[in-house]
mmCIF file of C-alpha atoms in Angstrom:
data_model
loop_
_atom_site.group_PDB
_atom_site.id
_atom_site.type_symbol
_atom_site.label_atom_id
_atom_site.label_comp_id
_atom_site.label_asym_id
_atom_site.label_seq_id
_atom_site.Cartn_x
_atom_site.Cartn_y
_atom_site.Cartn_z
ATOM 1 C CA UNK Q 1 2.783 -5.759 -19.526
ATOM 2 C CA UNK Q 2 1.551 -7.052 -16.291
ATOM 3 C CA UNK Q 3 3.628 -5.856 -13.519
ATOM 4 C CA UNK Q 4 4.952 -7.034 -9.803
ATOM 5 C CA UNK Q 5 4.810 -5.379 -7.167
ATOM 6 C CA UNK Q 6 4.784 -4.454 -3.049
ATOM 7 C CA UNK Q 7 3.170 -1.952 -1.398
ATOM 8 C CA UNK Q 8 3.899 -1.399 2.101
ATOM 9 C CA UNK Q 9 1.746 -0.413 5.039
ATOM 10 C CA UNK Q 10 0.933 -1.417 8.380
ATOM 11 C CA UNK Q 11 -1.183 -5.156 8.419
ATOM 12 C CA UNK Q 12 -4.095 -2.917 10.476
ATOM 13 C CA UNK Q 13 -4.386 -0.654 7.507
ATOM 14 C CA UNK Q 14 -4.382 -3.262 4.747
ATOM 15 C CA UNK Q 15 -6.972 -5.257 6.339
ATOM 16 C CA UNK Q 16 -8.962 -2.187 5.916
ATOM 17 C CA UNK Q 17 -7.831 -2.118 2.344
ATOM 18 C CA UNK Q 18 -8.654 -6.613 2.113
ATOM 19 C CA UNK Q 19 -12.684 -6.051 3.144
ATOM 20 C CA UNK Q 20 -13.798 -2.292 1.270
ATOM 21 C CA UNK Q 21 -11.643 -4.180 -1.444
ATOM 22 C CA UNK Q 22 -9.133 -1.377 -2.248
ATOM 23 C CA UNK Q 23 -5.521 -0.810 -1.707
ATOM 24 C CA UNK Q 24 -3.459 3.163 -1.406
ATOM 25 C CA UNK Q 25 -0.360 4.170 -0.776
ATOM 26 C CA UNK Q 26 2.437 6.693 0.497
ATOM 27 C CA UNK Q 27 -0.273 7.456 2.827
ATOM 28 C CA UNK Q 28 -3.338 8.926 -0.201
ATOM 29 C CA UNK Q 29 -0.866 10.328 -2.492
ATOM 30 C CA UNK Q 30 -2.352 9.574 -5.818
ATOM 31 C CA UNK Q 31 0.976 9.377 -7.471
ATOM 32 C CA UNK Q 32 2.113 5.989 -7.275
ATOM 33 C CA UNK Q 33 -1.455 4.671 -7.264
ATOM 34 C CA UNK Q 34 -0.974 6.212 -11.609
ATOM 35 C CA UNK Q 35 2.097 4.299 -11.821
ATOM 36 C CA UNK Q 36 -0.183 1.062 -11.476
ATOM 37 C CA UNK Q 37 -2.157 -0.634 -14.016
ATOM 38 C CA UNK Q 38 -5.644 -2.876 -13.961
ATOM 39 C CA UNK Q 39 -3.629 -6.608 -14.355
ATOM 40 C CA UNK Q 40 -0.187 -5.675 -12.597
ATOM 41 C CA UNK Q 41 0.113 -7.578 -9.857
ATOM 42 C CA UNK Q 42 0.176 -6.733 -5.718
ATOM 43 C CA UNK Q 43 1.781 -7.953 -3.052
ATOM 44 C CA UNK Q 44 1.572 -5.875 1.318
ATOM 45 C CA UNK Q 45 4.653 -5.881 2.550
ATOM 46 C CA UNK Q 46 4.210 -5.521 6.763
ATOM 47 C CA UNK Q 47 6.867 -3.997 8.700
ATOM 48 C CA UNK Q 48 3.905 -3.227 11.709
ATOM 49 C CA UNK Q 49 1.389 -4.617 12.938
ATOM 50 C CA UNK Q 50 -0.086 -1.773 13.874
ATOM 51 C CA UNK Q 51 0.817 2.080 12.289
ATOM 52 C CA UNK Q 52 4.217 3.568 14.647
ATOM 53 C CA UNK Q 53 4.412 0.350 16.497
ATOM 54 C CA UNK Q 54 7.599 -0.914 17.198
ATOM 55 C CA UNK Q 55 6.499 -4.811 16.786
ATOM 56 C CA UNK Q 56 8.959 -6.618 14.163
ATOM 57 C CA UNK Q 57 5.897 -7.984 11.868
ATOM 58 C CA UNK Q 58 7.678 -7.393 8.588
ATOM 59 C CA UNK Q 59 5.107 -10.060 6.577
ATOM 60 C CA UNK Q 60 3.848 -9.819 3.784
ATOM 61 C CA UNK Q 61 -0.293 -9.458 4.215
ATOM 62 C CA UNK Q 62 -2.139 -9.341 1.190
ATOM 63 C CA UNK Q 63 -1.734 -10.158 -2.135
ATOM 64 C CA UNK Q 64 -3.344 -9.683 -5.534
ATOM 65 C CA UNK Q 65 -4.887 -8.062 -8.951
ATOM 66 C CA UNK Q 66 -5.321 -4.313 -9.570
ATOM 67 C CA UNK Q 67 -8.605 -4.093 -11.817
ATOM 68 C CA UNK Q 68 -10.292 -1.931 -13.748
ATOM 69 C CA UNK Q 69 -10.515 1.705 -13.197
ATOM 70 C CA UNK Q 70 -8.352 4.602 -11.812
ATOM 71 C CA UNK Q 71 -7.780 5.968 -9.483
ATOM 72 C CA UNK Q 72 -10.118 7.653 -7.163
ATOM 73 C CA UNK Q 73 -10.383 9.587 -3.555
ATOM 74 C CA UNK Q 74 -12.105 8.253 -1.129
ATOM 75 C CA UNK Q 75 -13.571 11.274 2.322
ATOM 76 C CA UNK Q 76 -12.096 8.872 5.319
ATOM 77 C CA UNK Q 77 -13.821 11.666 7.361
ATOM 78 C CA UNK Q 78 -12.007 14.306 8.947
ATOM 79 C CA UNK Q 79 -10.380 16.396 6.378
ATOM 80 C CA UNK Q 80 -8.591 12.381 5.208
ATOM 81 C CA UNK Q 81 -9.216 12.053 1.896
ATOM 82 C CA UNK Q 82 -6.730 9.592 0.393
ATOM 83 C CA UNK Q 83 -6.217 8.338 -3.127
ATOM 84 C CA UNK Q 84 -6.843 4.834 -3.596
ATOM 85 C CA UNK Q 85 -6.802 1.759 -6.164
ATOM 86 C CA UNK Q 86 -9.656 -1.436 -7.009
ATOM 87 C CA UNK Q 87 -8.016 -5.058 -6.205
ATOM 88 C CA UNK Q 88 -9.563 -8.019 -6.584
ATOM 89 C CA UNK Q 89 -7.727 -9.610 -3.187
ATOM 90 C CA UNK Q 90 -7.219 -13.431 -3.316
ATOM 91 C CA UNK Q 91 -7.288 -15.102 -0.427
ATOM 92 C CA UNK Q 92 -3.555 -15.521 1.680
ATOM 93 C CA UNK Q 93 -2.424 -15.385 4.833
ATOM 94 C CA UNK Q 94 0.262 -13.002 6.173
ATOM 95 C CA UNK Q 95 3.904 -14.219 6.133
ATOM 96 C CA UNK Q 96 7.044 -13.535 7.066
ATOM 97 C CA UNK Q 97 9.905 -12.162 4.228
ATOM 98 C CA UNK Q 98 12.661 -13.771 6.891
ATOM 99 C CA UNK Q 99 12.718 -16.526 5.403
ATOM 100 C CA UNK Q 100 12.923 -14.723 1.998
ATOM 101 C CA UNK Q 101 14.921 -12.526 2.500
ATOM 102 C CA UNK Q 102 18.139 -15.006 0.393
ATOM 103 C CA UNK Q 103 16.041 -15.939 -2.215
ATOM 104 C CA UNK Q 104 14.852 -12.185 -3.204
ATOM 105 C CA UNK Q 105 15.941 -10.640 -5.974
ATOM 106 C CA UNK Q 106 15.066 -7.315 -4.706
ATOM 107 C CA UNK Q 107 16.447 -8.884 -0.808
ATOM 108 C CA UNK Q 108 19.150 -11.092 -1.593
ATOM 109 C CA UNK Q 109 23.506 -10.243 -0.336
ATOM 110 C CA UNK Q 110 21.174 -6.957 0.915
ATOM 111 C CA UNK Q 111 22.265 -6.223 4.768
ATOM 112 C CA UNK Q 112 19.416 -2.969 4.383
ATOM 113 C CA UNK Q 113 17.281 -4.965 2.379
ATOM 114 C CA UNK Q 114 14.293 -2.697 3.996
ATOM 115 C CA UNK Q 115 15.367 0.572 2.917
ATOM 116 C CA UNK Q 116 14.128 0.451 -0.608
ATOM 117 C CA UNK Q 117 10.370 -0.452 1.063
ATOM 118 C CA UNK Q 118 10.727 2.950 3.036
ATOM 119 C CA UNK Q 119 9.273 4.707 -0.578
ATOM 120 C CA UNK Q 120 6.187 2.563 -0.422
ATOM 121 C CA UNK Q 121 5.961 1.030 -3.089
ATOM 122 C CA UNK Q 122 8.415 -0.977 -5.679
ATOM 123 C CA UNK Q 123 8.713 -2.399 -8.485
ATOM 124 C CA UNK Q 124 9.809 -6.286 -8.625
ATOM 125 C CA UNK Q 125 10.457 -9.256 -10.999
ATOM 126 C CA UNK Q 126 8.087 -11.501 -12.223
ATOM 127 C CA UNK Q 127 9.993 -14.227 -9.933
ATOM 128 C CA UNK Q 128 10.593 -12.869 -7.095
ATOM 129 C CA UNK Q 129 6.379 -11.934 -7.132
ATOM 130 C CA UNK Q 130 6.206 -15.674 -7.971
ATOM 131 C CA UNK Q 131 8.150 -16.667 -4.280
ATOM 132 C CA UNK Q 132 5.866 -14.309 -2.113
ATOM 133 C CA UNK Q 133 2.611 -15.490 -3.396
ATOM 134 C CA UNK Q 134 3.878 -18.981 -2.743
ATOM 135 C CA UNK Q 135 5.143 -17.941 0.814
ATOM 136 C CA UNK Q 136 1.834 -16.376 1.558
ATOM 137 C CA UNK Q 137 -1.108 -19.186 -0.162
ATOM 138 C CA UNK Q 138 1.471 -22.009 1.542
ATOM 139 C CA UNK Q 139 2.458 -23.639 -1.856
ATOM 140 C CA UNK Q 140 5.983 -24.538 -2.500
ATOM 141 C CA UNK Q 141 8.064 -22.513 -4.940
ATOM 142 C CA UNK Q 142 8.814 -22.378 -8.180
#
């Protein structure tokens, strides 16, 4: 059964994954990646453009489908060896979450909607994913 997820990372980190065809979550931890299966859909939410900044980007920055294969480690140097999953990324553009806040099930009516995203990976409904996909692909929402 296909599941739909939001992963969280700064936009500059998401761009690295887009270039390399992979995703990382939770500062490279493997456990969250083990919950994802091939065929699952993932959208990246980027609270900021650059990790640690306060620029308030608050946008969806990538969308794709997880490829077959297990999570794997990748040596980025200086002792940092994060876990990754390969993803087939779709063509998409940055789309602010703001116009969707009242429409998405996981945010509607929640003043502190961002709190649930701080864990780095969130399962969402197919309906919410369709709204996000429409936003990042400039389509009419379902």
